[in-house]
Amino acid sequence: MRLHTRLLLLLSIIAGTTHAQNDRSASLNIGDPFPPIQVRDWLKGKPFQSFEKGQVYVLEFWATWCHPCIAFMPHLSALANEYKDKLTILGIDIYEEKSSSLEKVKAFVDSMGKRMDYVVATMDSSFTGLGWCKALKSEGIPLTLILDTEGRLAWIGHPKDMDEVLHKIVNNDWDIHEALAKRNLNKYLAALDDSLRWDLMKYDHDTFKPGSIDKPDSTLLMIDEIIKNEPRLKYATHIAYKTFSCLLQTNSSKAYEYGKVLMVTPVYEDPPYGVIVDAINEYAKKIEFPAEIYELGAAAYQAKIDHYGELGNMNIPDRYSKMADMYWRAKNKLKAIDAIQKAMATLKNEKDFSPTELALYESLFQQYKKM
């Protein structure tokens, strides 16, 4: 399908989705009145039967196995206390494993104490959790929804991004129409970026044909055509990976300049820091890059730690170790040593760290000192 046609098709799909929002069972979007609450069991806090106008509600979907969910519970508790007269936070347990009985979930909630200091409930069959998530087209957790004082869905996202939004909603300073337009645009760009990834593989080498090689110049020409039609895709995840990878193979200076902008340019999601480290690690097996490329890779690892480290699902010592390797390749001895020392320090702070992993980092530390 030609790119022009695909753009028009996706735009029509989004328009159709917007018009179909009256069918609450099919879709749910920003600006819609939120459906009535249904929960199975109230585990903590004062139960309530409806969303009252004049009150802001935060719905947080979580599970006992979800480490990022658990990592944000103390922060949610702090927000519940900060806005206690204007805000109700409801944590809804969904996606539990079959082995997690209600008693086990209750025990978890009790064990959190003040770190989970807000209303907590479990889902009612599939309605509250799975039904709402499917209607939102957002089925991963943690997932946060904010309802404004009119009972409308005002925001959908990750709890790490909610503070500024929540402040505006509580103070009636939130532009719900702008938020809807932004979400629809992000859905459009994400869908288009995803649909193009197979087209972008057209000029990759064929692993089943001996002697087949990549054709990065042809890929870059194709990307130029795509960007002419939709400039907002220039730093989107799949486009960005192919662009950066091809530039690494053809012009490392341009790759470096593109990568610096990519690091600070979110499109439909956070800046794709992983694009940079994945591409460098892939092509460093074949190409020796200048120091600035490895320094860029190290900066991408640091950005991932800064941005995602608090989520609780990242192996931070491993990221510091990989950062140290990037600095080592860049022949930056001091920064390589500093990064591997951070790897050792963060690992030792973990409750049940691996002595084998620590020994590996100590060995690398000695290696870097001898550079």
Short mmCIF file of C-alpha atoms in Angstrom, two decimals:
data_model
loop_
_atom_site.label_atom_id
_atom_site.label_comp_id
_atom_site.label_asym_id
_atom_site.label_seq_id
_atom_site.Cartn_x
_atom_site.Cartn_y
_atom_site.Cartn_z
CA MET A 1 0.00 0.00 0.00
CA ARG A 2 1.39 3.41 -0.96
CA LEU A 3 2.27 5.76 1.89
CA HIS A 4 -0.27 8.42 0.81
CA THR A 5 -3.06 5.85 0.90
CA ARG A 6 -1.98 4.49 4.27
CA LEU A 7 -1.96 7.97 5.80
CA LEU A 8 -5.49 8.65 4.59
CA LEU A 9 -6.68 5.25 5.77
CA LEU A 10 -5.32 5.70 9.27
CA LEU A 11 -6.77 9.18 9.55
CA SER A 12 -10.19 7.85 8.57
CA ILE A 13 -9.88 5.06 11.15
CA ILE A 14 -9.14 7.59 13.89
CA ALA A 15 -12.03 9.79 12.80
CA GLY A 16 -14.30 6.78 12.83
CA THR A 17 -13.09 5.81 16.29
CA THR A 18 -13.86 9.29 17.56
CA HIS A 19 -17.40 9.17 16.17
CA ALA A 20 -17.91 5.67 17.57
CA GLN A 21 -17.25 6.76 21.13
CA ASN A 22 -20.97 6.82 21.88
CA ASP A 23 -20.71 3.02 21.97
CA ARG A 24 -19.15 2.76 25.43
CA SER A 25 -18.63 -1.00 25.16
CA ALA A 26 -16.46 -0.49 22.08
CA SER A 27 -14.32 2.50 22.98
CA LEU A 28 -13.54 4.99 25.70
CA ASN A 29 -11.55 8.15 25.17
CA ILE A 30 -10.66 11.45 26.79
CA GLY A 31 -13.69 13.66 27.26
CA ASP A 32 -16.15 10.77 27.60
CA PRO A 33 -18.37 10.45 30.69
CA PHE A 34 -16.86 7.59 32.68
CA PRO A 35 -18.92 4.41 33.18
CA PRO A 36 -20.30 3.50 36.64
CA ILE A 37 -17.87 1.88 39.03
CA GLN A 38 -18.03 -1.86 39.65
CA VAL A 39 -15.59 -3.66 41.95
CA ARG A 40 -15.64 -7.12 43.53
CA ASP A 41 -14.02 -6.53 46.94
CA TRP A 42 -12.99 -3.40 48.82
CA LEU A 43 -9.63 -4.11 50.45
CA LYS A 44 -8.65 -0.78 51.99
CA GLY A 45 -10.11 2.67 52.62
CA LYS A 46 -13.71 3.86 52.54
CA PRO A 47 -15.82 2.16 49.82
CA PHE A 48 -17.90 4.33 47.49
CA GLN A 49 -20.59 3.43 45.00
CA SER A 50 -20.34 6.20 42.41
CA PHE A 51 -18.09 8.93 41.05
CA GLU A 52 -19.43 12.15 42.54
CA LYS A 53 -19.31 15.42 40.64
CA GLY A 54 -17.03 18.02 42.16
CA GLN A 55 -14.44 15.37 43.12
CA VAL A 56 -11.39 14.33 41.10
CA TYR A 57 -10.66 10.59 40.91
CA VAL A 58 -7.46 8.76 40.04
CA LEU A 59 -7.91 5.13 38.99
CA GLU A 60 -4.70 3.13 39.18
CA PHE A 61 -4.62 -0.37 37.67
CA TRP A 62 -2.05 -2.63 39.32
CA ALA A 63 -1.16 -6.22 40.23
CA THR A 64 0.91 -7.82 42.97
CA TRP A 65 3.48 -9.09 40.43
CA CYS A 66 3.90 -5.66 38.76
CA HIS A 67 7.13 -4.13 40.10
CA PRO A 68 6.62 -0.72 38.43
CA CYS A 69 3.14 -0.58 39.98
CA ILE A 70 4.57 -1.25 43.44
CA ALA A 71 7.35 1.28 42.90
CA PHE A 72 4.81 4.08 42.42
CA MET A 73 2.50 3.23 45.31
CA PRO A 74 4.31 5.46 47.86
CA HIS A 75 4.11 8.39 45.44
CA LEU A 76 0.39 7.81 44.91
CA SER A 77 0.01 7.78 48.69
CA ALA A 78 1.76 11.14 48.91
CA LEU A 79 -0.56 12.59 46.26
CA ALA A 80 -3.60 11.22 48.08
CA ASN A 81 -2.45 13.05 51.21
CA GLU A 82 -1.55 16.27 49.36
CA TYR A 83 -4.95 16.54 47.66
CA LYS A 84 -6.99 14.72 50.29
CA ASP A 85 -9.93 17.15 50.25
CA LYS A 86 -10.19 17.27 46.45
CA LEU A 87 -8.99 13.86 45.30
CA THR A 88 -9.82 10.18 45.71
CA ILE A 89 -7.31 7.59 44.54
CA LEU A 90 -8.61 4.10 43.82
CA GLY A 91 -6.14 1.30 43.16
CA ILE A 92 -7.84 -1.54 41.25
CA ASP A 93 -6.11 -4.93 41.24
CA ILE A 94 -6.29 -6.60 37.81
CA TYR A 95 -4.41 -9.21 35.78
CA GLU A 96 -3.62 -11.32 38.84
CA GLU A 97 -2.14 -14.76 38.27
CA LYS A 98 -4.43 -17.72 38.92
CA SER A 99 -2.32 -18.68 41.92
CA SER A 100 -2.97 -15.29 43.58
CA SER A 101 -5.98 -15.83 45.84
CA LEU A 102 -7.98 -12.98 47.32
CA GLU A 103 -6.31 -13.71 50.66
CA LYS A 104 -2.89 -13.33 49.04
CA VAL A 105 -3.86 -9.99 47.52
CA LYS A 106 -5.24 -8.79 50.86
CA ALA A 107 -2.02 -9.83 52.59
CA PHE A 108 -0.01 -7.85 50.04
CA VAL A 109 -2.14 -4.72 50.59
CA ASP A 110 -1.80 -5.06 54.37
CA SER A 111 1.97 -5.47 54.07
CA MET A 112 2.27 -2.16 52.18
CA GLY A 113 0.85 -0.16 55.09
CA LYS A 114 1.27 3.60 54.63
CA ARG A 115 3.09 2.99 51.34
CA MET A 116 -0.33 2.18 49.86
CA ASP A 117 -2.38 4.79 51.70
CA TYR A 118 -5.45 5.13 49.51
CA VAL A 119 -8.60 3.20 48.56
CA VAL A 120 -7.92 -0.27 47.14
CA ALA A 121 -10.25 -2.77 45.50
CA THR A 122 -10.22 -5.82 43.25
CA MET A 123 -11.90 -5.96 39.85
CA ASP A 124 -15.43 -7.21 39.32
CA SER A 125 -14.99 -10.16 36.91
CA SER A 126 -13.69 -8.55 33.71
CA PHE A 127 -15.72 -5.34 33.67
CA THR A 128 -13.74 -2.80 35.68
CA GLY A 129 -10.26 -3.95 34.71
CA LEU A 130 -10.19 -5.76 31.41
CA GLY A 131 -13.31 -4.11 29.99
CA TRP A 132 -12.12 -0.58 30.60
CA CYS A 133 -8.57 -1.31 29.47
CA LYS A 134 -9.75 -2.84 26.20
CA ALA A 135 -12.09 0.09 25.59
CA LEU A 136 -9.13 2.43 26.14
CA LYS A 137 -6.85 0.39 23.85
CA SER A 138 -4.38 0.48 26.75
CA GLU A 139 -3.97 -2.93 28.33
CA GLY A 140 -0.55 -2.69 29.98
CA ILE A 141 0.00 -1.80 33.64
CA PRO A 142 0.64 0.35 35.54
CA LEU A 143 -2.10 2.39 33.93
CA THR A 144 -3.53 5.57 35.39
CA LEU A 145 -6.82 7.30 34.55
CA ILE A 146 -7.87 10.68 35.93
CA LEU A 147 -11.53 11.72 36.06
CA ASP A 148 -12.28 15.43 36.33
CA THR A 149 -14.90 17.09 38.53
CA GLU A 150 -17.53 16.57 35.81
CA GLY A 151 -17.01 12.81 35.82
CA ARG A 152 -15.27 12.84 32.45
CA LEU A 153 -12.16 10.87 31.58
CA ALA A 154 -9.58 13.66 31.51
CA TRP A 155 -6.25 11.82 31.15
CA ILE A 156 -4.82 8.37 30.39
CA GLY A 157 -1.19 7.45 30.92
CA HIS A 158 1.63 6.14 33.09
CA PRO A 159 1.72 7.28 36.74
CA LYS A 160 5.22 8.70 36.26
CA ASP A 161 3.72 11.36 33.98
CA MET A 162 0.69 12.36 36.03
CA ASP A 163 1.86 14.97 38.56
CA GLU A 164 1.65 18.12 36.43
CA VAL A 165 -1.54 16.90 34.76
CA LEU A 166 -3.18 16.13 38.11
CA HIS A 167 -2.32 19.59 39.45
CA LYS A 168 -4.04 21.20 36.45
CA ILE A 169 -7.12 18.98 36.67
CA VAL A 170 -7.54 19.58 40.41
CA ASN A 171 -7.26 23.33 39.82
CA ASN A 172 -9.65 23.29 36.81
CA ASP A 173 -6.85 24.38 34.50
CA TRP A 174 -6.84 21.35 32.18
CA ASP A 175 -7.75 21.66 28.49
CA ILE A 176 -9.60 18.40 27.89
CA HIS A 177 -10.13 19.10 24.17
CA GLU A 178 -6.41 19.64 23.64
CA ALA A 179 -5.69 16.44 25.57
CA LEU A 180 -8.07 14.48 23.33
CA ALA A 181 -6.51 15.87 20.17
CA LYS A 182 -3.02 15.01 21.43
CA ARG A 183 -4.00 11.43 22.32
CA ASN A 184 -5.62 10.86 18.94
CA LEU A 185 -2.55 12.26 17.19
CA ASN A 186 -0.26 9.99 19.20
CA LYS A 187 -2.41 6.97 18.32
CA TYR A 188 -2.24 7.92 14.65
CA LEU A 189 1.55 8.39 14.64
CA ALA A 190 2.13 5.17 16.59
CA ALA A 191 -0.06 3.17 14.21
CA LEU A 192 1.60 4.67 11.13
CA ASP A 193 5.12 4.16 12.50
CA ASP A 194 4.31 0.55 13.33
CA SER A 195 2.75 -0.09 9.91
CA LEU A 196 5.91 1.12 8.15
CA ARG A 197 8.44 -1.08 9.94
CA TRP A 198 8.07 -3.94 7.47
CA ASP A 199 8.47 -1.57 4.51
CA LEU A 200 11.70 -0.33 6.10
CA MET A 201 13.15 -3.85 6.02
CA LYS A 202 12.95 -3.92 2.22
CA TYR A 203 16.63 -3.09 1.80
CA ASP A 204 18.00 -5.16 4.71
CA HIS A 205 20.33 -8.03 3.91
CA ASP A 206 18.76 -11.44 3.36
CA THR A 207 20.10 -13.84 6.00
CA PHE A 208 19.27 -16.78 3.72
CA LYS A 209 21.36 -15.45 0.82
CA PRO A 210 25.16 -15.68 1.21
CA GLY A 211 26.83 -12.38 0.38
CA SER A 212 23.65 -10.35 0.82
CA ILE A 213 24.29 -6.92 2.34
CA ASP A 214 22.28 -4.02 3.73
CA LYS A 215 21.49 -1.11 1.42
CA PRO A 216 21.46 1.82 3.87
CA ASP A 217 21.48 4.53 1.19
CA SER A 218 18.31 3.08 -0.37
CA THR A 219 16.68 2.85 3.04
CA LEU A 220 17.52 6.48 3.80
CA LEU A 221 16.00 7.57 0.49
CA MET A 222 12.84 5.70 1.39
CA ILE A 223 12.77 7.35 4.82
CA ASP A 224 13.17 10.77 3.18
CA GLU A 225 10.02 10.09 1.14
CA ILE A 226 8.14 9.03 4.27
CA ILE A 227 9.19 12.15 6.17
CA LYS A 228 8.13 14.39 3.28
CA ASN A 229 4.62 12.95 3.61
CA GLU A 230 4.55 12.96 7.43
CA PRO A 231 7.35 15.09 8.99
CA ARG A 232 6.21 14.21 12.52
CA LEU A 233 7.53 10.67 12.04
CA LYS A 234 11.18 11.77 11.78
CA TYR A 235 12.02 10.69 15.34
CA ALA A 236 9.32 8.02 15.81
CA THR A 237 10.64 4.74 17.19
CA HIS A 238 10.76 2.47 14.12
CA ILE A 239 11.73 5.25 11.72
CA ALA A 240 14.38 6.40 14.20
CA TYR A 241 15.96 2.95 14.52
CA LYS A 242 16.33 2.54 10.77
CA THR A 243 17.54 6.13 10.30
CA PHE A 244 20.16 5.92 13.04
CA SER A 245 21.30 2.45 11.96
CA CYS A 246 21.72 3.50 8.35
CA LEU A 247 23.59 6.67 9.31
CA LEU A 248 25.93 4.62 11.50
CA GLN A 249 26.82 2.64 8.38
CA THR A 250 27.18 5.62 6.06
CA ASN A 251 28.07 8.77 8.00
CA SER A 252 28.85 8.55 11.72
CA SER A 253 28.91 12.36 12.11
CA LYS A 254 25.34 12.61 10.84
CA ALA A 255 24.40 9.66 13.04
CA TYR A 256 25.77 11.51 16.06
CA GLU A 257 23.87 14.72 15.25
CA TYR A 258 20.64 12.81 14.59
CA GLY A 259 21.09 10.81 17.80
CA LYS A 260 21.52 13.94 19.94
CA VAL A 261 18.17 15.30 18.74
CA LEU A 262 16.51 11.89 19.06
CA MET A 263 17.51 11.76 22.74
CA VAL A 264 15.34 14.78 23.55
CA THR A 265 12.49 14.38 21.07
CA PRO A 266 9.42 12.42 22.16
CA VAL A 267 6.93 11.66 19.39
CA TYR A 268 4.03 9.42 20.43
CA GLU A 269 5.93 8.15 23.48
CA ASP A 270 9.08 8.94 25.49
CA PRO A 271 12.28 9.46 23.48
CA PRO A 272 13.38 6.00 22.28
CA TYR A 273 16.74 5.84 24.05
CA GLY A 274 16.91 2.12 23.32
CA VAL A 275 17.14 2.87 19.60
CA ILE A 276 20.59 4.38 20.12
CA VAL A 277 22.12 1.66 22.27
CA ASP A 278 20.56 -1.18 20.26
CA ALA A 279 21.87 0.16 16.96
CA ILE A 280 25.36 0.88 18.32
CA ASN A 281 25.62 -2.58 19.88
CA GLU A 282 24.43 -4.19 16.65
CA TYR A 283 26.78 -2.43 14.25
CA ALA A 284 29.79 -2.13 16.55
CA LYS A 285 30.35 -5.81 15.73
CA LYS A 286 31.15 -4.74 12.16
CA ILE A 287 32.24 -1.10 12.37
CA GLU A 288 34.67 0.73 14.65
CA PHE A 289 32.94 3.99 15.55
CA PRO A 290 34.54 7.27 16.65
CA ALA A 291 34.51 8.04 20.37
CA GLU A 292 31.56 10.42 20.11
CA ILE A 293 29.24 7.57 19.04
CA TYR A 294 30.14 5.49 22.10
CA GLU A 295 29.78 8.59 24.30
CA LEU A 296 26.30 9.04 22.83
CA GLY A 297 25.53 5.41 23.70
CA ALA A 298 26.67 5.99 27.27
CA ALA A 299 24.46 9.09 27.50
CA ALA A 300 21.50 7.01 26.25
CA TYR A 301 22.05 4.46 29.03
CA GLN A 302 22.14 7.28 31.59
CA ALA A 303 18.94 8.75 30.15
CA LYS A 304 17.22 5.36 30.45
CA ILE A 305 18.30 5.11 34.09
CA ASP A 306 17.15 8.66 34.86
CA HIS A 307 13.84 8.24 33.07
CA TYR A 308 12.88 4.66 33.88
CA GLY A 309 14.99 3.66 36.88
CA GLU A 310 12.27 4.46 39.41
CA LEU A 311 9.83 2.13 37.66
CA GLY A 312 11.32 -0.85 39.44
CA ASN A 313 11.62 -3.10 36.37
CA MET A 314 15.08 -2.11 35.19
CA ASN A 315 18.34 -3.84 36.03
CA ILE A 316 20.16 -0.62 36.92
CA PRO A 317 23.54 -2.23 37.76
CA ASP A 318 23.52 -3.89 34.33
CA ARG A 319 22.79 -0.55 32.65
CA TYR A 320 25.69 1.10 34.47
CA SER A 321 27.93 -1.79 33.42
CA LYS A 322 26.92 -1.34 29.79
CA MET A 323 27.45 2.39 30.13
CA ALA A 324 30.96 1.71 31.40
CA ASP A 325 31.61 -0.47 28.34
CA MET A 326 30.55 2.39 26.07
CA TYR A 327 32.97 4.74 27.84
CA TRP A 328 35.68 2.09 27.66
CA ARG A 329 35.21 1.85 23.88
CA ALA A 330 35.37 5.65 23.75
CA LYS A 331 38.70 5.42 25.62
CA ASN A 332 37.29 7.56 28.43
CA LYS A 333 38.96 5.88 31.41
CA LEU A 334 37.61 8.11 34.18
CA LYS A 335 33.98 7.82 33.11
CA ALA A 336 34.29 4.07 32.54
CA ILE A 337 35.58 3.67 36.10
CA ASP A 338 32.85 5.92 37.49
CA ALA A 339 30.12 3.97 35.71
CA ILE A 340 31.36 0.54 36.81
CA GLN A 341 31.66 1.82 40.39
CA LYS A 342 28.00 2.87 40.18
CA ALA A 343 27.17 -0.60 38.90
CA MET A 344 28.84 -2.15 41.96
CA ALA A 345 27.26 0.30 44.40
CA THR A 346 23.71 -0.11 43.09
CA LEU A 347 24.10 -3.89 43.00
CA LYS A 348 25.23 -4.00 46.64
CA ASN A 349 22.11 -2.02 47.59
CA GLU A 350 19.89 -4.79 46.25
CA LYS A 351 18.46 -7.17 48.82
CA ASP A 352 19.57 -10.46 47.24
CA PHE A 353 22.31 -9.52 44.80
CA SER A 354 24.37 -12.05 42.89
CA PRO A 355 27.97 -12.46 44.14
CA THR A 356 28.87 -13.72 40.66
CA GLU A 357 27.59 -10.52 39.08
CA LEU A 358 29.48 -8.43 41.64
CA ALA A 359 32.68 -10.35 40.90
CA LEU A 360 32.24 -9.60 37.19
CA TYR A 361 31.90 -5.87 37.87
CA GLU A 362 34.93 -5.92 40.17
CA SER A 363 36.94 -7.62 37.41
CA LEU A 364 35.87 -4.95 34.92
CA PHE A 365 36.77 -2.25 37.45
CA GLN A 366 40.31 -3.62 37.65
CA GLN A 367 40.47 -3.84 33.88
CA TYR A 368 39.45 -0.21 33.43
CA LYS A 369 41.97 0.96 36.04
CA LYS A 370 44.74 -0.61 33.97
CA MET A 371 43.76 1.21 30.75
#
